[in-house]
Short mmCIF file of C-alpha atoms in Angstrom, two decimals:
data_model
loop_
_atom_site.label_atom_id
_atom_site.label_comp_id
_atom_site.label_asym_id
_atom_site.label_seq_id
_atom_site.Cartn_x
_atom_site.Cartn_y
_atom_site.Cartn_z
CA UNK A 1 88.82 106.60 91.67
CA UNK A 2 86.44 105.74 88.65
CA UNK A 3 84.90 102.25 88.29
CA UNK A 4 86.97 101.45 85.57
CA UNK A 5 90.12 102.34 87.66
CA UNK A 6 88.67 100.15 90.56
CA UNK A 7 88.56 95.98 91.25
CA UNK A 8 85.08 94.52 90.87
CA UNK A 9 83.07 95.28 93.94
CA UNK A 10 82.07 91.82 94.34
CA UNK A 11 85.82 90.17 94.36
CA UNK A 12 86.28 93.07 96.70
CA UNK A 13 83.45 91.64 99.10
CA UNK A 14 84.61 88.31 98.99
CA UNK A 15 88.19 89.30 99.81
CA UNK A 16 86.69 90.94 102.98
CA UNK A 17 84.45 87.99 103.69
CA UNK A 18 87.63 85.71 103.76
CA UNK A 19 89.97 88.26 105.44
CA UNK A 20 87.62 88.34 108.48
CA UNK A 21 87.14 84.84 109.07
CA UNK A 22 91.19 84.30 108.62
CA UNK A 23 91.79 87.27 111.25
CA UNK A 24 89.01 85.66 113.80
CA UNK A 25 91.10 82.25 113.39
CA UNK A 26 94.44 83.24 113.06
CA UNK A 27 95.52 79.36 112.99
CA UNK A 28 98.17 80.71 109.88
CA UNK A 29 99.23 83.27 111.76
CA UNK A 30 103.13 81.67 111.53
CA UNK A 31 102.99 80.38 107.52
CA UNK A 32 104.04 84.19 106.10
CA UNK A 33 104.29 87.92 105.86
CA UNK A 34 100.26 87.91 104.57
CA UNK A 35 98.82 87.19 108.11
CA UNK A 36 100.88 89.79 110.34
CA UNK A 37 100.15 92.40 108.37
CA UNK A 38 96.41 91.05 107.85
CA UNK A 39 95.71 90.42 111.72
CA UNK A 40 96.91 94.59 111.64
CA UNK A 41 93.44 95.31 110.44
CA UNK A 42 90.20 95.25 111.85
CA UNK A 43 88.62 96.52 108.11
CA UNK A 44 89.72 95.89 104.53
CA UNK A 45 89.52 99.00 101.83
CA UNK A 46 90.45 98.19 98.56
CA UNK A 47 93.72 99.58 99.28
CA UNK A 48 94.46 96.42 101.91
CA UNK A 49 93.32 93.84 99.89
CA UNK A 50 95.31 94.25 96.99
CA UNK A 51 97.99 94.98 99.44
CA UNK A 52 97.69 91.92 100.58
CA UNK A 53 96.77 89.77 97.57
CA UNK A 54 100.46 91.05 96.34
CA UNK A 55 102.18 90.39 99.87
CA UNK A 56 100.79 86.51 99.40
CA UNK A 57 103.42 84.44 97.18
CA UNK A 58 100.53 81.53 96.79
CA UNK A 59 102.15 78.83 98.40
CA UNK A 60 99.31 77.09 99.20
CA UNK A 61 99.89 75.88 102.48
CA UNK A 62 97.33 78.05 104.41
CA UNK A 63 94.65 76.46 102.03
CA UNK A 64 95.84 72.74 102.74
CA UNK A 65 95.88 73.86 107.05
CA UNK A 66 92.50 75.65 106.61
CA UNK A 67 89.55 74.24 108.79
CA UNK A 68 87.15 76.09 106.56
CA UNK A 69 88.40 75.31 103.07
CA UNK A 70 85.48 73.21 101.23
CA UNK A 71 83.94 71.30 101.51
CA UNK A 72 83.23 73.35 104.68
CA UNK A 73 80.11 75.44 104.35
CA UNK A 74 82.55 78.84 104.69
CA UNK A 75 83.99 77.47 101.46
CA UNK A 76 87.07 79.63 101.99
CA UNK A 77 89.97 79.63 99.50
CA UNK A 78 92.43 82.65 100.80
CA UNK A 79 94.63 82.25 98.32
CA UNK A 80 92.38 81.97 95.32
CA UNK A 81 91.00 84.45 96.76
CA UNK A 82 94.15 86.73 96.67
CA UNK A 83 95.12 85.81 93.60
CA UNK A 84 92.20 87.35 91.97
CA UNK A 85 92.58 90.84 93.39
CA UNK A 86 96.37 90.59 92.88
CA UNK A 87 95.49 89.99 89.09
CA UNK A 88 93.14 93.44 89.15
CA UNK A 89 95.84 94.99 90.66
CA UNK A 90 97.91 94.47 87.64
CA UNK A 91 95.15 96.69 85.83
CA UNK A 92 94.23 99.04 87.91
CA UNK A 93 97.73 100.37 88.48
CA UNK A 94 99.00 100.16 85.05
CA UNK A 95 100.35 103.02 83.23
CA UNK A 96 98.68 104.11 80.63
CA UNK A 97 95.63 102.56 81.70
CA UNK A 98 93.89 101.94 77.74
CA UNK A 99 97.02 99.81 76.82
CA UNK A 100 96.77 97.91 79.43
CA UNK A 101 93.19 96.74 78.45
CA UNK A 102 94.67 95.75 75.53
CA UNK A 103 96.65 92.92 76.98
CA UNK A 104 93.52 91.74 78.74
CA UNK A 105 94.15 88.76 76.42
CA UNK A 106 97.62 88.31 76.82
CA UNK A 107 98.02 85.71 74.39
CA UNK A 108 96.47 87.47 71.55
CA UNK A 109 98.63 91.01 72.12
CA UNK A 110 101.62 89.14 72.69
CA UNK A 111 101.14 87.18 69.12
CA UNK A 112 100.66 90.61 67.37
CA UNK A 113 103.39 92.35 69.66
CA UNK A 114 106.13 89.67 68.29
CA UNK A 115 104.82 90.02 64.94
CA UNK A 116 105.09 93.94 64.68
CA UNK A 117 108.58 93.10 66.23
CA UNK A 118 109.80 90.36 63.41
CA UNK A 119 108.57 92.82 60.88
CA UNK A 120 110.33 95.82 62.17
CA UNK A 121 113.86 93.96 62.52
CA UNK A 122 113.25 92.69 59.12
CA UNK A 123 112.59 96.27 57.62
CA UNK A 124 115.63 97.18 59.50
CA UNK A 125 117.86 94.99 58.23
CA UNK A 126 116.72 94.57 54.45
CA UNK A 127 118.42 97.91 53.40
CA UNK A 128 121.72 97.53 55.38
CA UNK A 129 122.60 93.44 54.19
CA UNK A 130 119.96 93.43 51.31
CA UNK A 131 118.12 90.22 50.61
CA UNK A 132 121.04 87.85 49.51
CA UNK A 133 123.11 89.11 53.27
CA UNK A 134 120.55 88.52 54.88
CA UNK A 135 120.23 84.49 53.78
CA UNK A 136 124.65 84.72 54.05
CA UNK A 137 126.82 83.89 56.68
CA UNK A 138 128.78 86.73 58.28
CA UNK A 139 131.62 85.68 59.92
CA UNK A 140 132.88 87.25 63.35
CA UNK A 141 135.35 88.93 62.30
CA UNK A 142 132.67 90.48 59.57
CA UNK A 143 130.81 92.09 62.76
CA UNK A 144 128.49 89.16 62.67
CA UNK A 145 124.79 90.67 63.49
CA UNK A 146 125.92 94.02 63.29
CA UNK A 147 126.49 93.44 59.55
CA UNK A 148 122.56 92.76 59.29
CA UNK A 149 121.64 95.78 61.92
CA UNK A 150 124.67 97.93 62.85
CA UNK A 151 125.22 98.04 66.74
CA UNK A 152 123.73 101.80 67.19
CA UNK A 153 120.28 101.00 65.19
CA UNK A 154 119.99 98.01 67.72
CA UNK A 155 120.39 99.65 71.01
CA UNK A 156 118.71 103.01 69.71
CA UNK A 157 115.94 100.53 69.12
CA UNK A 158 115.96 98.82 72.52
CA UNK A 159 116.34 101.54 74.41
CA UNK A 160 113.31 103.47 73.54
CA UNK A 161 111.24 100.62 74.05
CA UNK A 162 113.26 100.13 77.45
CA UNK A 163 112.63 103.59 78.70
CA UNK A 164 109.18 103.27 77.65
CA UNK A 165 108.80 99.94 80.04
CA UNK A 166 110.41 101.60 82.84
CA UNK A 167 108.54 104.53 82.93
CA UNK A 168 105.10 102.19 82.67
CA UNK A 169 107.03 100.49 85.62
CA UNK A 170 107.86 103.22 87.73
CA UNK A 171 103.94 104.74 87.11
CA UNK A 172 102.38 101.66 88.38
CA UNK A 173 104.97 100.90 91.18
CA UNK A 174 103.82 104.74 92.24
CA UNK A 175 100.53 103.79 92.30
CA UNK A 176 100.46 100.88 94.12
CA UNK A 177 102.65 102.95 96.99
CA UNK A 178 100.55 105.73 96.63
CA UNK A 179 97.28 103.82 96.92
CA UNK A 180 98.78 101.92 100.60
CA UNK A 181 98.70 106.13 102.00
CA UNK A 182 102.29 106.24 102.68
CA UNK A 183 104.43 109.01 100.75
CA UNK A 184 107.21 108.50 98.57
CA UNK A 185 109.64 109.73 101.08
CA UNK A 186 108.96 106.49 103.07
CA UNK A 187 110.98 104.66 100.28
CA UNK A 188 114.07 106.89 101.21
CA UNK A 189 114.54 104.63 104.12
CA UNK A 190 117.22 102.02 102.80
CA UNK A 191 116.54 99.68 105.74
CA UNK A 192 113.44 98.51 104.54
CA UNK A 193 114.07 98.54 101.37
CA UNK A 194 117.02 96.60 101.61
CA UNK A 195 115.25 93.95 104.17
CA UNK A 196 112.56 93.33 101.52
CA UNK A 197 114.69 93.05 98.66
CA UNK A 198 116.68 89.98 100.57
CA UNK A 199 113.41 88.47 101.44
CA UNK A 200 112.26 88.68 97.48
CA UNK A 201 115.55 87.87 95.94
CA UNK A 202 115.86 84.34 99.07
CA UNK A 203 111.95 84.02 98.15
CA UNK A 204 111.89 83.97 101.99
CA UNK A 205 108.18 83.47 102.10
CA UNK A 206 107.39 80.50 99.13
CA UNK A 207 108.27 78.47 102.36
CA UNK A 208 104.72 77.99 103.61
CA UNK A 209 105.72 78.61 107.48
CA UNK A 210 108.84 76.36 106.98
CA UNK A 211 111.53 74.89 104.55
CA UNK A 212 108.94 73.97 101.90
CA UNK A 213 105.93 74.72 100.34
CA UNK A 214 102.81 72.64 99.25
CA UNK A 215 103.20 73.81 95.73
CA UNK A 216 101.92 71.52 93.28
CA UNK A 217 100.66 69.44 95.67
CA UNK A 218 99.49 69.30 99.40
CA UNK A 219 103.00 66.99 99.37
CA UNK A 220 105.34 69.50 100.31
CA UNK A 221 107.95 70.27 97.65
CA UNK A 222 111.15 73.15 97.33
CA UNK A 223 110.58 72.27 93.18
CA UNK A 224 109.14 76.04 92.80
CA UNK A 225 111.58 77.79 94.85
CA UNK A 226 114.13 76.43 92.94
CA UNK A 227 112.42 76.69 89.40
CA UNK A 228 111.82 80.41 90.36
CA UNK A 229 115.11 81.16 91.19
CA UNK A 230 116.41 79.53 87.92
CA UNK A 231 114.32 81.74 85.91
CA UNK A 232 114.49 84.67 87.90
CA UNK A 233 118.46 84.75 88.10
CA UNK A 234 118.59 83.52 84.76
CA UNK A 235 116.93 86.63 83.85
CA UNK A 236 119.63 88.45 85.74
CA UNK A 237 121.97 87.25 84.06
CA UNK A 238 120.99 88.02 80.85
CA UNK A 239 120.83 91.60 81.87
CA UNK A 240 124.31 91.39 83.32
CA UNK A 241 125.99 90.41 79.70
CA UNK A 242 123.87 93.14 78.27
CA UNK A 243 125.47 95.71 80.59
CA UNK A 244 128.95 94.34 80.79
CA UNK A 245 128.56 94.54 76.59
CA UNK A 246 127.67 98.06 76.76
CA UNK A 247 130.63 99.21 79.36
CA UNK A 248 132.50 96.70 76.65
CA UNK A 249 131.87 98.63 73.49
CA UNK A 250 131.22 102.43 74.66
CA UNK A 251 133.66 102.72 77.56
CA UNK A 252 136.28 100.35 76.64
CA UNK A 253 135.79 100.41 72.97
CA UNK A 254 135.98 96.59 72.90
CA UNK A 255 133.61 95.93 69.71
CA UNK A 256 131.21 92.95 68.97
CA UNK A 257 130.82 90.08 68.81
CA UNK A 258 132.84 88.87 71.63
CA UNK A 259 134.64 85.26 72.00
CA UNK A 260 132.70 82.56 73.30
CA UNK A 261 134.69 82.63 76.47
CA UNK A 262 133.90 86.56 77.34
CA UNK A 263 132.13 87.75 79.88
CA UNK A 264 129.01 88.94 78.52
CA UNK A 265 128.62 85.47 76.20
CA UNK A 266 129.49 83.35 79.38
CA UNK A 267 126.98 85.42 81.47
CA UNK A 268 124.06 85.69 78.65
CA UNK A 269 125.06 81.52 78.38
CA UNK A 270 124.31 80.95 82.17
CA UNK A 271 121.69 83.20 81.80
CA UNK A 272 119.83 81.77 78.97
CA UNK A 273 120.28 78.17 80.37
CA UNK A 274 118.18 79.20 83.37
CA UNK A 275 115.39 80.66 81.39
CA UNK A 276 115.40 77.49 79.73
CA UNK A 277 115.10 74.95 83.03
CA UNK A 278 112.95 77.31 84.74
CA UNK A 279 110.30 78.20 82.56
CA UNK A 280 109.87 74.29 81.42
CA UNK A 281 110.15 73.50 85.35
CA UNK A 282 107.45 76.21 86.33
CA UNK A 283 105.29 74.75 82.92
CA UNK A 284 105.52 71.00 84.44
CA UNK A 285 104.60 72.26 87.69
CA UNK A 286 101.54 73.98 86.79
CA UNK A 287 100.25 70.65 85.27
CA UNK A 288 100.34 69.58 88.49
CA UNK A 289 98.92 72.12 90.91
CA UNK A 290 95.90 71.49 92.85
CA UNK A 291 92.84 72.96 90.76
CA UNK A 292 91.61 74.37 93.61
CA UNK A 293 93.88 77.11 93.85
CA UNK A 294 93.86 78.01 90.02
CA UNK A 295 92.63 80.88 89.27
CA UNK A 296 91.21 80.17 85.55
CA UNK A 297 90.71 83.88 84.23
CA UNK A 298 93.87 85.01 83.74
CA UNK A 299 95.86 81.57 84.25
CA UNK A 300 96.66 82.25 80.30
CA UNK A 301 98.80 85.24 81.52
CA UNK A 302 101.36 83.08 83.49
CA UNK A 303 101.94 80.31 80.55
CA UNK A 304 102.50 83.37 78.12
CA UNK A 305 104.59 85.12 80.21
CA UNK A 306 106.89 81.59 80.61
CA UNK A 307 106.59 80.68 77.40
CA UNK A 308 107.92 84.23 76.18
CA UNK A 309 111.03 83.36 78.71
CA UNK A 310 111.57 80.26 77.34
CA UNK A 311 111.63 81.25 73.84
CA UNK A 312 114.15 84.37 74.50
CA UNK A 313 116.39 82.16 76.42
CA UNK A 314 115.83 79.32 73.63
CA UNK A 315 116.26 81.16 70.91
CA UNK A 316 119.15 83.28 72.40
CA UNK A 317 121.06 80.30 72.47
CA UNK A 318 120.28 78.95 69.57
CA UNK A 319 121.41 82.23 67.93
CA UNK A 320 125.17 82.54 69.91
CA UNK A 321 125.64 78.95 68.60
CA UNK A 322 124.39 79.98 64.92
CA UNK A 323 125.50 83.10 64.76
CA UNK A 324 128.42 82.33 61.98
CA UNK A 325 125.87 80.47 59.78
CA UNK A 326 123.38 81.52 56.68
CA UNK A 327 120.29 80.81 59.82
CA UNK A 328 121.61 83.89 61.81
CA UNK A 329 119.82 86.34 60.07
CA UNK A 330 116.37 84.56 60.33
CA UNK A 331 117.23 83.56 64.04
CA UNK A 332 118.73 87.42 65.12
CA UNK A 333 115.34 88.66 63.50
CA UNK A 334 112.74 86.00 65.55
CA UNK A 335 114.99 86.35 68.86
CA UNK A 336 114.84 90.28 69.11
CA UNK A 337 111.22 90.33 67.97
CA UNK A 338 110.49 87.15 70.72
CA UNK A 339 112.87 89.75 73.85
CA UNK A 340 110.92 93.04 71.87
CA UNK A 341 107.46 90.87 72.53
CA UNK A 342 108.80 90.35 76.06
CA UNK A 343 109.48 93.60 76.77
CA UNK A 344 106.36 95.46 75.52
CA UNK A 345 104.34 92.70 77.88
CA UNK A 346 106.43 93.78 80.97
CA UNK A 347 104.28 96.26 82.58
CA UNK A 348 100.82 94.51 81.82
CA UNK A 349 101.43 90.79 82.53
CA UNK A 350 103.08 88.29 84.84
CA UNK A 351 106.10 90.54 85.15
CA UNK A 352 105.03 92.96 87.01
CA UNK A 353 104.22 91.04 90.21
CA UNK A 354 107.94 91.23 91.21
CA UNK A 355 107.64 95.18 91.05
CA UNK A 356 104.11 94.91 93.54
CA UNK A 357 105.38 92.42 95.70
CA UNK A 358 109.13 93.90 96.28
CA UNK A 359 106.53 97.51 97.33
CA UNK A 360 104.26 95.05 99.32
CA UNK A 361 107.34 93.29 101.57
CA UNK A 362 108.87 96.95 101.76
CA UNK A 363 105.56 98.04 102.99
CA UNK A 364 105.21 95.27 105.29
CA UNK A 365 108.55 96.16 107.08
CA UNK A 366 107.37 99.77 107.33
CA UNK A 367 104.23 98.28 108.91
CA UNK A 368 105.75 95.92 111.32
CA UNK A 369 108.08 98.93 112.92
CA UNK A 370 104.99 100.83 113.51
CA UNK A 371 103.45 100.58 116.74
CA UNK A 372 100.02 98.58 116.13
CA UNK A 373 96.88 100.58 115.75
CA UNK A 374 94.75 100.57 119.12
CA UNK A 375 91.40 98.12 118.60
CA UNK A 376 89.25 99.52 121.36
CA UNK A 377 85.86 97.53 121.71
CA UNK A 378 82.37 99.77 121.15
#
């Protein structure tokens, strides 16, 4: 592996420097999946750490327990630490490798990404509802968007950005296995699979050994659980309306736009509510957190990567409740560039910790089925 493939030498040090003094103490042994699989190791490779640092969910409640968290002289911050290699991680496994430097400064490529996005729509729809349609109402029963960008241009659109994002996806999630030594096959084994995907989809582990976490605060709180699930599920849903409009229109020839009270709009509603409350909720929180677990770098990547939620859900809305008015055209165009903007960030920002962590927790129930390695003293 080249340099440039690799995490910085001295973050991997310091990961190794912490990791040994947690697996001498082992006082955390109880808070989450990190310290099992950590006290499982006598030495940490590259490989381990960011195997770990993507296992951790930063819940903060080892740091509050920690003996040797400053101002002791170890000044140990596990999951500081951790978060910093899981961030490399997010580089070093991304597919192709020279876009991914490009979103190094997420807020920057995600400013031009939406602007290349509200110029293509615009190009797009110019020449089918000329300038005047696209300033006029369209009524329902007049198709709505689809008489400013007919249904098959849209989805032709999406789709090859889509497949584009999964494949990046898929590439990186490869990696990351690849890079733990276990083969591909392993993965053909639904039981851990499945086991881990409960765990991620319950957040099982942003419970800091218990019912709670210390997330803002050392006070312990369920406020992030909950504002995670919001935005997570919320994202779900969203999905959901898109593929319950697709079986709609191509296998039951149902055409859009659908009624307010159909299935896809009532899913895409719930849906876009929750990337409203959770993103804001996840926002406040982070005004809160202790500073000592932020990890400054790349904390721009997070508030981007919410604030691109927000507006997709936001403007989503705004859009279904607009959509018979002259503003649809302007909205339609600044919502699909805002979920095109989204999507082309996927594989290089926040995102993509839910595809490392869901291979870390199946990894970790691999791992804890194994027989543990035999320490013999020298």
């Amino acid at each position: 592996m080249s340099p440039a493939e690799s995490i910085p030498i001295e973050l991997i040090e310091e990961g190794r420097r912490v990791m040994s003094i947690c697996n001498a103490c082992r006082y955390c042994e109880g808070y989450c999946a990190v310290f099992p699989a950590l006290e499982r190791r006598l030495e940490f490779g590259e490989a381990d750490l960011t195997y770990l640092a993507n296992l951790c969910h930063q819940c903060g409640a080892c740091y509050d327990a920690c003996q040797y968290a400053p101002p002791h002289e170890f000044q140990l911050n596990f999951p500081k630490t951790l978060a910093a290699i899981r961030r490399q991680s997010y580089s070093k496994y991304a597919w192709p490798r020279w876009f991914a430097a490009a979103f190094e400064h997420s807020a920057v490529a995600t400013g031009v990404a939406i602007a290349a996005g509200l110029y293509v729509f615009v190009i797009l729809m110019l020449p089918v509802s000329g300038a005047a349609g696209f300033f006029a109402p369209h009524a329902d029963g007049e198709g709505s968007f689809y008489a400013l960008l007919p249904h098959g241009l849209m989805a032709s659109t999406f789709g090859a950005i889509a497949l584009v994002v999964v494949m990046a996806l898929v590439v990186g999630f490869i990696r990351f296995w690849r890079d733990g030594g276990d083969a591909p096959r392993v993965l053909a084994n639904g039981g851990p699979l499945g086991r881990a995907a409960w765990d991620a989809l319950r957040l099982k582990y942003l419970q800091g050994g218990g019912d709670k976490c210390t997330y803002p605060t050392p006070q312990a709180s369920s406020a992030r659980r909950w504002f995670h699930h919001l935005t997570f599920y919320g994202f779900l849903l969203c999905f959901a309306a898109t593929c319950v409009a697709t079986l709609y229109h191509y296998g039951l020839g149902w055409k859009a736009p659908y009624p307010y009270w159909s299935v896809p709009v009532v899913l895409g509603t719930l849906g876009g509510i929750g990337l409203i409350a959770g993103p804001i909720g996840l926002l406040w929180l982070r005004t809160r957190r202790d500073p000592a677990l932020v990890e400054d770098e790349h904390t721009g990547m997070d508030v981007v990567f919410l604030a691109l939620l927000l507006a997709s859900g936001a403007s989503g809305l705004l859009l279904l409740a607009l959509r018979e008015t002259a503003a649809m055209g302007s909205l339609l165009a600044a919502h699909l560039a805002v979920v095109m903007g989204l999507f082309l960030t996927m594989p290089y920002g926040k995102f993509v910790h839910a595809v490392y962590r869901l291979g870390a927790l199946v990894r970790y129930e691999v791992e804890r089925r194994r027989p543990p390695p035999p320490f013999t003293a020298e």
